Coordinates of C-alpha atoms and ligand atoms in Angstrom, one line a residue:
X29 CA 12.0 -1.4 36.2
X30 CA 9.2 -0.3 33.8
X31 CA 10.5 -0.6 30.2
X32 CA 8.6 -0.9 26.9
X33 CA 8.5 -4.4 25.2
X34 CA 11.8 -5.0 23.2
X35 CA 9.5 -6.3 20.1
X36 CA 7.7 -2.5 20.9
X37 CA 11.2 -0.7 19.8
X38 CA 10.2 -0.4 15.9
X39 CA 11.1 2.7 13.9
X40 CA 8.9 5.0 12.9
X41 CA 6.9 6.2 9.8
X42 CA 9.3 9.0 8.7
X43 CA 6.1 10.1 6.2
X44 CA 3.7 10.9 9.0
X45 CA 6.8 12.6 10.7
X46 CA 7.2 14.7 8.0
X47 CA 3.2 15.5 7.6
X48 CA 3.6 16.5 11.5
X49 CA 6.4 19.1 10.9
X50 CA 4.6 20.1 7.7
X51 CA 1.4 20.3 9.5
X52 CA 3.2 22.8 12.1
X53 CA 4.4 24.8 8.9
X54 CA 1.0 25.1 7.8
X55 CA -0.3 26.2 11.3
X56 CA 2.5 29.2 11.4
X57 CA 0.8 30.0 7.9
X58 CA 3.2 28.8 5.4
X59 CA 1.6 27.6 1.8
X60 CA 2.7 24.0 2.0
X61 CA 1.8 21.8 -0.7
X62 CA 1.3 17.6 0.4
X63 CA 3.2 15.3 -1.5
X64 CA 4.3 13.3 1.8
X65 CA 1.4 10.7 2.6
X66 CA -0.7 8.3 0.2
X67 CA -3.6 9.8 0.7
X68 CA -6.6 10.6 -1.8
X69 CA -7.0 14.4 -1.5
X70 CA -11.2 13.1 -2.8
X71 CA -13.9 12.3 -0.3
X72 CA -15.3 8.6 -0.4
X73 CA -18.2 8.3 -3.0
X74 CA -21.3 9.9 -3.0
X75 CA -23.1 6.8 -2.1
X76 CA -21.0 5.4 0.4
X77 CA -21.3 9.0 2.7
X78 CA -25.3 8.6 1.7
X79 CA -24.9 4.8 3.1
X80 CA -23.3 5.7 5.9
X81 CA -25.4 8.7 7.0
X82 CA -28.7 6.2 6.7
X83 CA -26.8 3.8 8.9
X84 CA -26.2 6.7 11.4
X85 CA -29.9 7.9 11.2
X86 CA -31.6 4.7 11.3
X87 CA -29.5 1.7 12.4
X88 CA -28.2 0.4 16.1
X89 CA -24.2 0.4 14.8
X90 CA -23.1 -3.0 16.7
X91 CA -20.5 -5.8 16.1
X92 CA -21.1 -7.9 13.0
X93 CA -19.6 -11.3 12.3
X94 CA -15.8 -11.1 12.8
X95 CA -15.9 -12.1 9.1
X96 CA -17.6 -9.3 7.6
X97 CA -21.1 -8.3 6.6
X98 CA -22.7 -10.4 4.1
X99 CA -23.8 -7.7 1.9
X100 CA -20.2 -6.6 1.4
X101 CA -19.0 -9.9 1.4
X102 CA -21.4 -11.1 -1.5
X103 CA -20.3 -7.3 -3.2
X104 CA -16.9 -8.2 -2.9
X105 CA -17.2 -11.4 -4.7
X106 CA -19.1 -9.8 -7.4
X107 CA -16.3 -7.6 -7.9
X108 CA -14.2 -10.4 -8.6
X109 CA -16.4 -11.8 -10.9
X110 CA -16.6 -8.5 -12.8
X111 CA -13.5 -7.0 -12.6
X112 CA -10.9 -9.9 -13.0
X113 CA -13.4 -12.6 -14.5
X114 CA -12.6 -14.7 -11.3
X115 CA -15.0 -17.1 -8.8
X116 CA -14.4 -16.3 -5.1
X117 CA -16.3 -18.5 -3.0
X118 CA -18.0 -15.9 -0.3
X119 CA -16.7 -17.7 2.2
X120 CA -13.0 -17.3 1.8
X121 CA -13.8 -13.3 1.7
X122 CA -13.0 -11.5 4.8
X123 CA -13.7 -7.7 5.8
X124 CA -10.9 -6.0 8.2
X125 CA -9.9 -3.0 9.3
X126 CA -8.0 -1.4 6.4
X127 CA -5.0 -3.5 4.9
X128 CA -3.0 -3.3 8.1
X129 CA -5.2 -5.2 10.1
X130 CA -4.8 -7.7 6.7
X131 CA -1.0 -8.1 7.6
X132 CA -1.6 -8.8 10.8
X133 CA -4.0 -11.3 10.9
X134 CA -2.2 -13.0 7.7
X135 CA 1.2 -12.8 9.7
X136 CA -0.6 -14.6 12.5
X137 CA -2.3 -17.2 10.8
X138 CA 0.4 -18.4 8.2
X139 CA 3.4 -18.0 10.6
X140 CA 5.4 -19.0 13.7
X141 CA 7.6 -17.0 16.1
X142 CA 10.8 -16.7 14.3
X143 CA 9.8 -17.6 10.4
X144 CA 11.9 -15.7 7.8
X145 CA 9.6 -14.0 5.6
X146 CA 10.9 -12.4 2.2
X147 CA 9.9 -8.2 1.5
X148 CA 11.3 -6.2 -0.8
X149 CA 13.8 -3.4 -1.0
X150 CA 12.6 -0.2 -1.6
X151 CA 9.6 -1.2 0.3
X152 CA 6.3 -0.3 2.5
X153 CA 8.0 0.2 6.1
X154 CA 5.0 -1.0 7.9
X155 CA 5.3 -4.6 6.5
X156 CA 9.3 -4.9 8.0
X157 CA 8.0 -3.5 11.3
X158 CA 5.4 -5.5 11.6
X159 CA 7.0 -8.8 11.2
X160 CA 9.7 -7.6 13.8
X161 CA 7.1 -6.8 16.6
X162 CA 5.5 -10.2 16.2
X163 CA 8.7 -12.2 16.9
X164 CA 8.8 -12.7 12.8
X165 CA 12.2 -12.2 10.6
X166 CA 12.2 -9.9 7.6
X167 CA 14.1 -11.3 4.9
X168 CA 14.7 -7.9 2.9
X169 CA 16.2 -8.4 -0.6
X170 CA 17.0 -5.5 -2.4
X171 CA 15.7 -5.0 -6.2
X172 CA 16.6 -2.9 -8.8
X173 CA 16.5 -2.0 -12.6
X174 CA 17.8 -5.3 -13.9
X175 CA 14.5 -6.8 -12.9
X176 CA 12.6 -3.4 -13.3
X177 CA 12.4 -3.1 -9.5
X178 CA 10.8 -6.9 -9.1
X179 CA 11.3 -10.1 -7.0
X180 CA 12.3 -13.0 -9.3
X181 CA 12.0 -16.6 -8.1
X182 CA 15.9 -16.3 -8.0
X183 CA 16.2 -13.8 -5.5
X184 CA 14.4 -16.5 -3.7
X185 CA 16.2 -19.1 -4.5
X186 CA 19.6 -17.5 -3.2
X187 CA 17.6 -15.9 0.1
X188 CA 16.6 -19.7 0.7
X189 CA 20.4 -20.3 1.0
X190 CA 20.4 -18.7 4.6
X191 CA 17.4 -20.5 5.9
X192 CA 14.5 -21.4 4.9
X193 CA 11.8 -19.0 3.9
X194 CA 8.2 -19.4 4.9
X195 CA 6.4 -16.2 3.1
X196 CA 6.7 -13.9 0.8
X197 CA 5.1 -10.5 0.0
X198 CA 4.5 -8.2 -2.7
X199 CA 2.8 -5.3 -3.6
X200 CA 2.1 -4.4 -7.4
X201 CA 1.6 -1.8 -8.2
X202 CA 4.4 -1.2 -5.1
X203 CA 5.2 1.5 -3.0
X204 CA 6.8 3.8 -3.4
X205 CA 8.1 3.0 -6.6
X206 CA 4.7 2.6 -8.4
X207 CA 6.2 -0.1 -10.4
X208 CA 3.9 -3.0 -11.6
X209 CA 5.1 -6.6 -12.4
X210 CA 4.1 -8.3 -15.3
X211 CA 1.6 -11.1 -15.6
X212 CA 4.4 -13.6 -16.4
X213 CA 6.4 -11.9 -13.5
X214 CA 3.7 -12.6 -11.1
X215 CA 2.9 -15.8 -12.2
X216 CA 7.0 -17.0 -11.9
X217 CA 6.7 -16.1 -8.3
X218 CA 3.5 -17.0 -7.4
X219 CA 4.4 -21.0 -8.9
X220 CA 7.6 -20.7 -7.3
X221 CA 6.2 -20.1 -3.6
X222 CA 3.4 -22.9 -4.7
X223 CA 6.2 -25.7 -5.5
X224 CA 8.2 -24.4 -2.4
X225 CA 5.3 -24.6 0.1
X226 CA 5.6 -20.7 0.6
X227 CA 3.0 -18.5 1.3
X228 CA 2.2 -15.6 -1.4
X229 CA 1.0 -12.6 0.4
X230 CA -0.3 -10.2 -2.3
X231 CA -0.7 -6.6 -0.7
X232 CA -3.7 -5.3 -4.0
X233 CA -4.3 -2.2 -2.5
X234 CA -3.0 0.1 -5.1
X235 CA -5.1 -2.1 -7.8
X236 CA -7.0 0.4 -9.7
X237 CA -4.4 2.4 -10.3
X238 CA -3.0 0.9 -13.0
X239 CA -1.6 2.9 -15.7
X240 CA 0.6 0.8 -18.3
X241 CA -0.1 -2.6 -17.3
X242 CA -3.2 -4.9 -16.9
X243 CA -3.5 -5.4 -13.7
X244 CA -3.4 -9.3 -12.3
X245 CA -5.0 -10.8 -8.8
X246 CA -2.5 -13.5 -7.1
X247 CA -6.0 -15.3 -7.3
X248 CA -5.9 -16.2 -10.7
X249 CA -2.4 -18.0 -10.4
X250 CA -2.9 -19.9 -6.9
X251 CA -5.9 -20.4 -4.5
X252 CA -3.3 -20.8 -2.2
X253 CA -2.0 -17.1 -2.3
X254 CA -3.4 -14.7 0.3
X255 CA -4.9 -11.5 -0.9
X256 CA -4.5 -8.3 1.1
X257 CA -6.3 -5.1 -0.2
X258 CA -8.4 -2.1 0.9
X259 CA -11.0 0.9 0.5
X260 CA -7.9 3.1 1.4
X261 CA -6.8 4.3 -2.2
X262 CA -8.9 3.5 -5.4
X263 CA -12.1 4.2 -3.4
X264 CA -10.6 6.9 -1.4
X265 CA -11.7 5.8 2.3
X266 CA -8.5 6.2 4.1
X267 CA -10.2 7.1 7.4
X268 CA -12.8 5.0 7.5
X269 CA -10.4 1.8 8.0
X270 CA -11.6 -0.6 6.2
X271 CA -10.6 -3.5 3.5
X272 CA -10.7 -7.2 3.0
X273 CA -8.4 -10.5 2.4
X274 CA -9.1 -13.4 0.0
X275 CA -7.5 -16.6 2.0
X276 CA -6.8 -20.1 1.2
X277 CA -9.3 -22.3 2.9
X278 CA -7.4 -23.5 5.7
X279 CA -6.8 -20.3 6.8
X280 CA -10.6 -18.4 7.1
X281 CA -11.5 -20.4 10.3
X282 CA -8.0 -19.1 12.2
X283 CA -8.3 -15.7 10.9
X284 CA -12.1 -15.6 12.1
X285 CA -10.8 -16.8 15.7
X286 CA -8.2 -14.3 15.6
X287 CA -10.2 -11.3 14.2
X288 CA -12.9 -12.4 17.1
X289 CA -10.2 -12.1 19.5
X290 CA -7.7 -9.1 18.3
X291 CA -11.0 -6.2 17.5
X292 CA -14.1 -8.6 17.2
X293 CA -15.2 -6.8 13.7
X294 CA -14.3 -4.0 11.4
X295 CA -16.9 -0.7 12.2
X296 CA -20.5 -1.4 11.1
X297 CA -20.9 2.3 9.7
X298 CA -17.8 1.4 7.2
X299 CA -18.2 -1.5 6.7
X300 CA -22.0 -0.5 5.1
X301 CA -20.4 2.6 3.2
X302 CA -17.6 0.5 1.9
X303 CA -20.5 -1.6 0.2
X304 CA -21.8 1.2 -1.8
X305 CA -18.5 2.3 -2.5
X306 CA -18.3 -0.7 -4.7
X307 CA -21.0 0.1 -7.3
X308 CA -19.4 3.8 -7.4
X309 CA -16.7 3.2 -10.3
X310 CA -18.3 6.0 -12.7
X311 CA -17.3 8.3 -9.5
X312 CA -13.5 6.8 -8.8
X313 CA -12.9 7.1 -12.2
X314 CA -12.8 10.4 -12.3
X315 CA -11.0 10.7 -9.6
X316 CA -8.6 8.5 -11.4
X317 CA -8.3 10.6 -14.1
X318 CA -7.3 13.3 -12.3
X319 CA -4.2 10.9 -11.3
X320 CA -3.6 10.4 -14.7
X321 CA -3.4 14.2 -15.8
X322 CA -1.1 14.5 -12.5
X323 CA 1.0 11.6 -13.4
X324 CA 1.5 12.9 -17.2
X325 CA 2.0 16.5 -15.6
X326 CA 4.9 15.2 -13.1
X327 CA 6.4 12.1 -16.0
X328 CA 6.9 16.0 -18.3
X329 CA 7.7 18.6 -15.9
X330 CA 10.1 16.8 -13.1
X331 CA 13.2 16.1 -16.1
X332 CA 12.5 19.8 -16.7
X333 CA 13.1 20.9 -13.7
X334 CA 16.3 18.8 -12.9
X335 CA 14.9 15.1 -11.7
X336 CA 15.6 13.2 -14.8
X337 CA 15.8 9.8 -13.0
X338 CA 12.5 8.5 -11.9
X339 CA 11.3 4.8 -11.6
X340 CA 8.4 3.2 -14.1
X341 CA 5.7 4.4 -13.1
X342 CA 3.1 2.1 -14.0
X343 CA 0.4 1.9 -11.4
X344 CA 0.0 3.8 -7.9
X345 CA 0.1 7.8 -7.2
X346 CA 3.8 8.1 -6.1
X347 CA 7.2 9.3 -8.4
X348 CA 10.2 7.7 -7.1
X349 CA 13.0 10.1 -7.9
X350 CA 16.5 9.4 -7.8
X351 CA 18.0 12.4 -6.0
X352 CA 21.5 11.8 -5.6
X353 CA 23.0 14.7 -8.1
X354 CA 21.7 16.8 -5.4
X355 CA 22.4 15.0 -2.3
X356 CA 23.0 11.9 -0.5
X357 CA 21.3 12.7 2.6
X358 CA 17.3 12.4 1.9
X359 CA 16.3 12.9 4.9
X360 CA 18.4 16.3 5.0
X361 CA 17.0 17.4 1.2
X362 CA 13.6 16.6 2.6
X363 CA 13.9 18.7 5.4
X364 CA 15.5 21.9 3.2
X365 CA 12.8 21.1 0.4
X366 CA 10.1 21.9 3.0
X367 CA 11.3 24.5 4.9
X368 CA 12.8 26.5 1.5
X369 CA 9.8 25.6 -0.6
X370 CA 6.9 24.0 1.4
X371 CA 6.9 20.6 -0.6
X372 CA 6.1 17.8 1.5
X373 CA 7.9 15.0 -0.3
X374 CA 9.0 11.6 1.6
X375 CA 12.5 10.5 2.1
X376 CA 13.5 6.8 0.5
X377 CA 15.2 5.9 3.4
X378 CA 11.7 5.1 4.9
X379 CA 11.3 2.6 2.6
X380 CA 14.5 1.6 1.7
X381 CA 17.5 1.4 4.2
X382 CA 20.3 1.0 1.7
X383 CA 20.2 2.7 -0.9
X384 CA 17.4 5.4 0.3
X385 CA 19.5 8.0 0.6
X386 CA 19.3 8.8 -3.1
X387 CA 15.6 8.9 -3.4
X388 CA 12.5 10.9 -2.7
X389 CA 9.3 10.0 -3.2
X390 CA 6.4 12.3 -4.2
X391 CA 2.5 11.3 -3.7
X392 CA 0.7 12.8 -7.0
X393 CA -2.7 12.0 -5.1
X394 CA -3.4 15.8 -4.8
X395 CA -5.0 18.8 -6.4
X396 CA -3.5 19.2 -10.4
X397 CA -2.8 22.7 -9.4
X398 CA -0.8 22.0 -6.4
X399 CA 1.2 19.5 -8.6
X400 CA 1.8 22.6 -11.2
X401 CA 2.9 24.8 -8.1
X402 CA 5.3 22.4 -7.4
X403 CA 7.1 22.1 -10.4
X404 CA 7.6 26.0 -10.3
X405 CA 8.7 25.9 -6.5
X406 CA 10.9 22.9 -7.1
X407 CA 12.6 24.4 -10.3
X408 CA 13.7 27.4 -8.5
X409 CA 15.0 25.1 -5.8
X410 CA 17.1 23.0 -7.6
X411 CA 18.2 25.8 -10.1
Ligands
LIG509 C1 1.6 -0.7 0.1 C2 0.7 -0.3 1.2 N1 0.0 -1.3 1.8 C3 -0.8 -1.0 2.9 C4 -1.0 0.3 3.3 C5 -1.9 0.5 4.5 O1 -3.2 0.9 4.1 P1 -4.6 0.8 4.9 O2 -4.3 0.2 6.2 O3 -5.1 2.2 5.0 O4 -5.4 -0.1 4.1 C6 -0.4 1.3 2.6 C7 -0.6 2.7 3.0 O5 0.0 3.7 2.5 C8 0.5 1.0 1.5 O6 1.1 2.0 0.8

């Protein structure tokens, strides 16, 4: 008589299940090294703990405007200004609780019950699940090398053939194959969805970690694309949940309603740490560069060792390797790669249903030395 929701029955993050059975490996003592989740291995910024920690000491934490705290709102529009020579109007800024609240507020605002929105394929899992359990459709189009793992306005074009599609979202750089699209690539799609009365959802959260191409904000094609990004990766604040979206006009006053409505505001406390963690980019810098040794490391030593196959990787902290010399069951090579070794690596099919049986992907987020240890635990694997 008592049954979950049918829109309830999603599946689940295979990364965090794998972090749980790694975690259990670690409790029985095993040396396991974590190159599962997305996760900055670095603390936030010096300045956003000392924010925060004057915030606990001296301040009543309460709600705040659904839309953010001015200070960070005003921060975040300087950032724009400075970083991609770009005028957001404060008011079309608005603070949430990390990128995934960003999804679902967009979602809610921009769409009806039963609209066909376009993701795609390899891709982030939550964005698929999402859509499902709010009575959306997930359109999921599968790319590849041809368009070096990018959506083209013609993938659109033949998706609109089945129906009409009323969003679209991309992530660049993307996970998990850390691939970046072009200026002109982003601008194609962005125009398309403008001429087609589509909404662009641009998930930014990996910007920052660009390493071969210049990164470009939707914003600068289309005041009509919605921006989706967070403190989660560059400024390494993955627990504190926070981030922000840059909307269209018409859509800040619904997504103030429904923020007021679905968690009132994002936390006080992070939302005045995420402030200072703005003026901290001498700090995430380095912390960058230690990405880039990894990256360089991992680009060298993975062919070495046997994984010759691996996507671009132009932005991001992930390695998308092809793995099908070895197996064709990633979940399975997963599984035996952590229990033999004690790498924690994620199985492409949680991010790719087709053809993710061939690929693993491995976070480079963590310590250089853990990524060197790797290389030597993995080469005697695959020997
Ligand atoms: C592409 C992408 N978008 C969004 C998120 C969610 O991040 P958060 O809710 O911490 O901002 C992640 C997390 O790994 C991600 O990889």
């Amino acid at each position: 008589m008592f049954r979950p929701s049918t829109r309830s029955d999603v599946s689940p993050f295979i990364a965090m299940d794998v972090l749980a059975e790694a975690a259990k490996l670690e409790a029985e003592g095993r040396s396991i090294i974590h190159m599962e989740v997305g996760q900055p291995s670095a603390p936030a910024p010096k300045a956003a703990l000392q924010a925060a920690r004057t915030a606990l000491e001296h301040g009543r934490l309460g709600y705040t405007e659904a839309l953010g705290i001015r200070p960070l709102r005003t921060a975040l529009a300087q950032h724009y200004r400075r970083d991609y020579g770009v005028e957001v109007p404060e008011d079309r800024i608005t603070v949430t609780t990390g990128s995934s609240a960003g999804f679902n507020l967009a979602f809610l605002a921009a769409f009806d019950a039963g609209d066909r929105v376009v993701l795609t394929v390899p891709g982030y899992p939550a964005y698929r699940n999402i859509l499902k359990a709010l009575g959306l459709v997930p359109v999921e189009l599968a790319v590849g090398s041809e368009t070096r793992w990018c959506l083209t306005p013609e993938h659109l074009e033949e998706a609109q053939k089945d129906g009409p599609i009323k969003g679209v979202l991309v992530a660049s750089p993307a996970n998990p194959t850390g691939t970046m699209m072009t200026g002109d690539a982003l601008a194609d799609l962005v125009r398309y969805c403008d001429a087609h009365g589509i909404w662009f959802i641009s998930d930014e959260i990996y910007h920052g970690l660009d390493y071969a191409e210049d990164q470009k904000t939707a914003l600068e094609i289309s005041d009509n694309a919605i921006i989706i990004n967070s403190f989660s990766k560059y400024y390494c604040m993955t627990g504190w949940r926070i981030g922000w979206m840059i909307l269209p006009e018409q859509l800040v006053r619904p997504v103030e309603r429904l923020a007021q409505n679905l968690y009132i505001s994002a936390p006080e406390a992070s939302q005045i740490a995420a402030t200072a963690a703005l003026g901290s980019v001498q700090e995430l810098e380095a912390v960058k560069a230690g990405y880039v040794s990894n990256r360089t490391l991992l680009l060298d030593g993975l062919p070495k060792v046997g994984l010759d196959r691996l996507l671009p990787v132009d932005g991001a902290f992930y390695v998308y390797a092809d793995i099908s010399r070895y197996s064709s069951d990633s979940l399975d090579f997963a599984r035996k790669l952590l229990h033999q070794t004690g790498i924690a690596a994620t199985p492409g099919v949680d991010f790719d249903p087709l053809n993710g049986h061939a690929f693993l992907r491995f976070s480079f987020a963590g310590a250089h030395e853990h990524m060197k240890e790797a290389l030597v635990r993995l080469s005697d694997f695959l020997d």
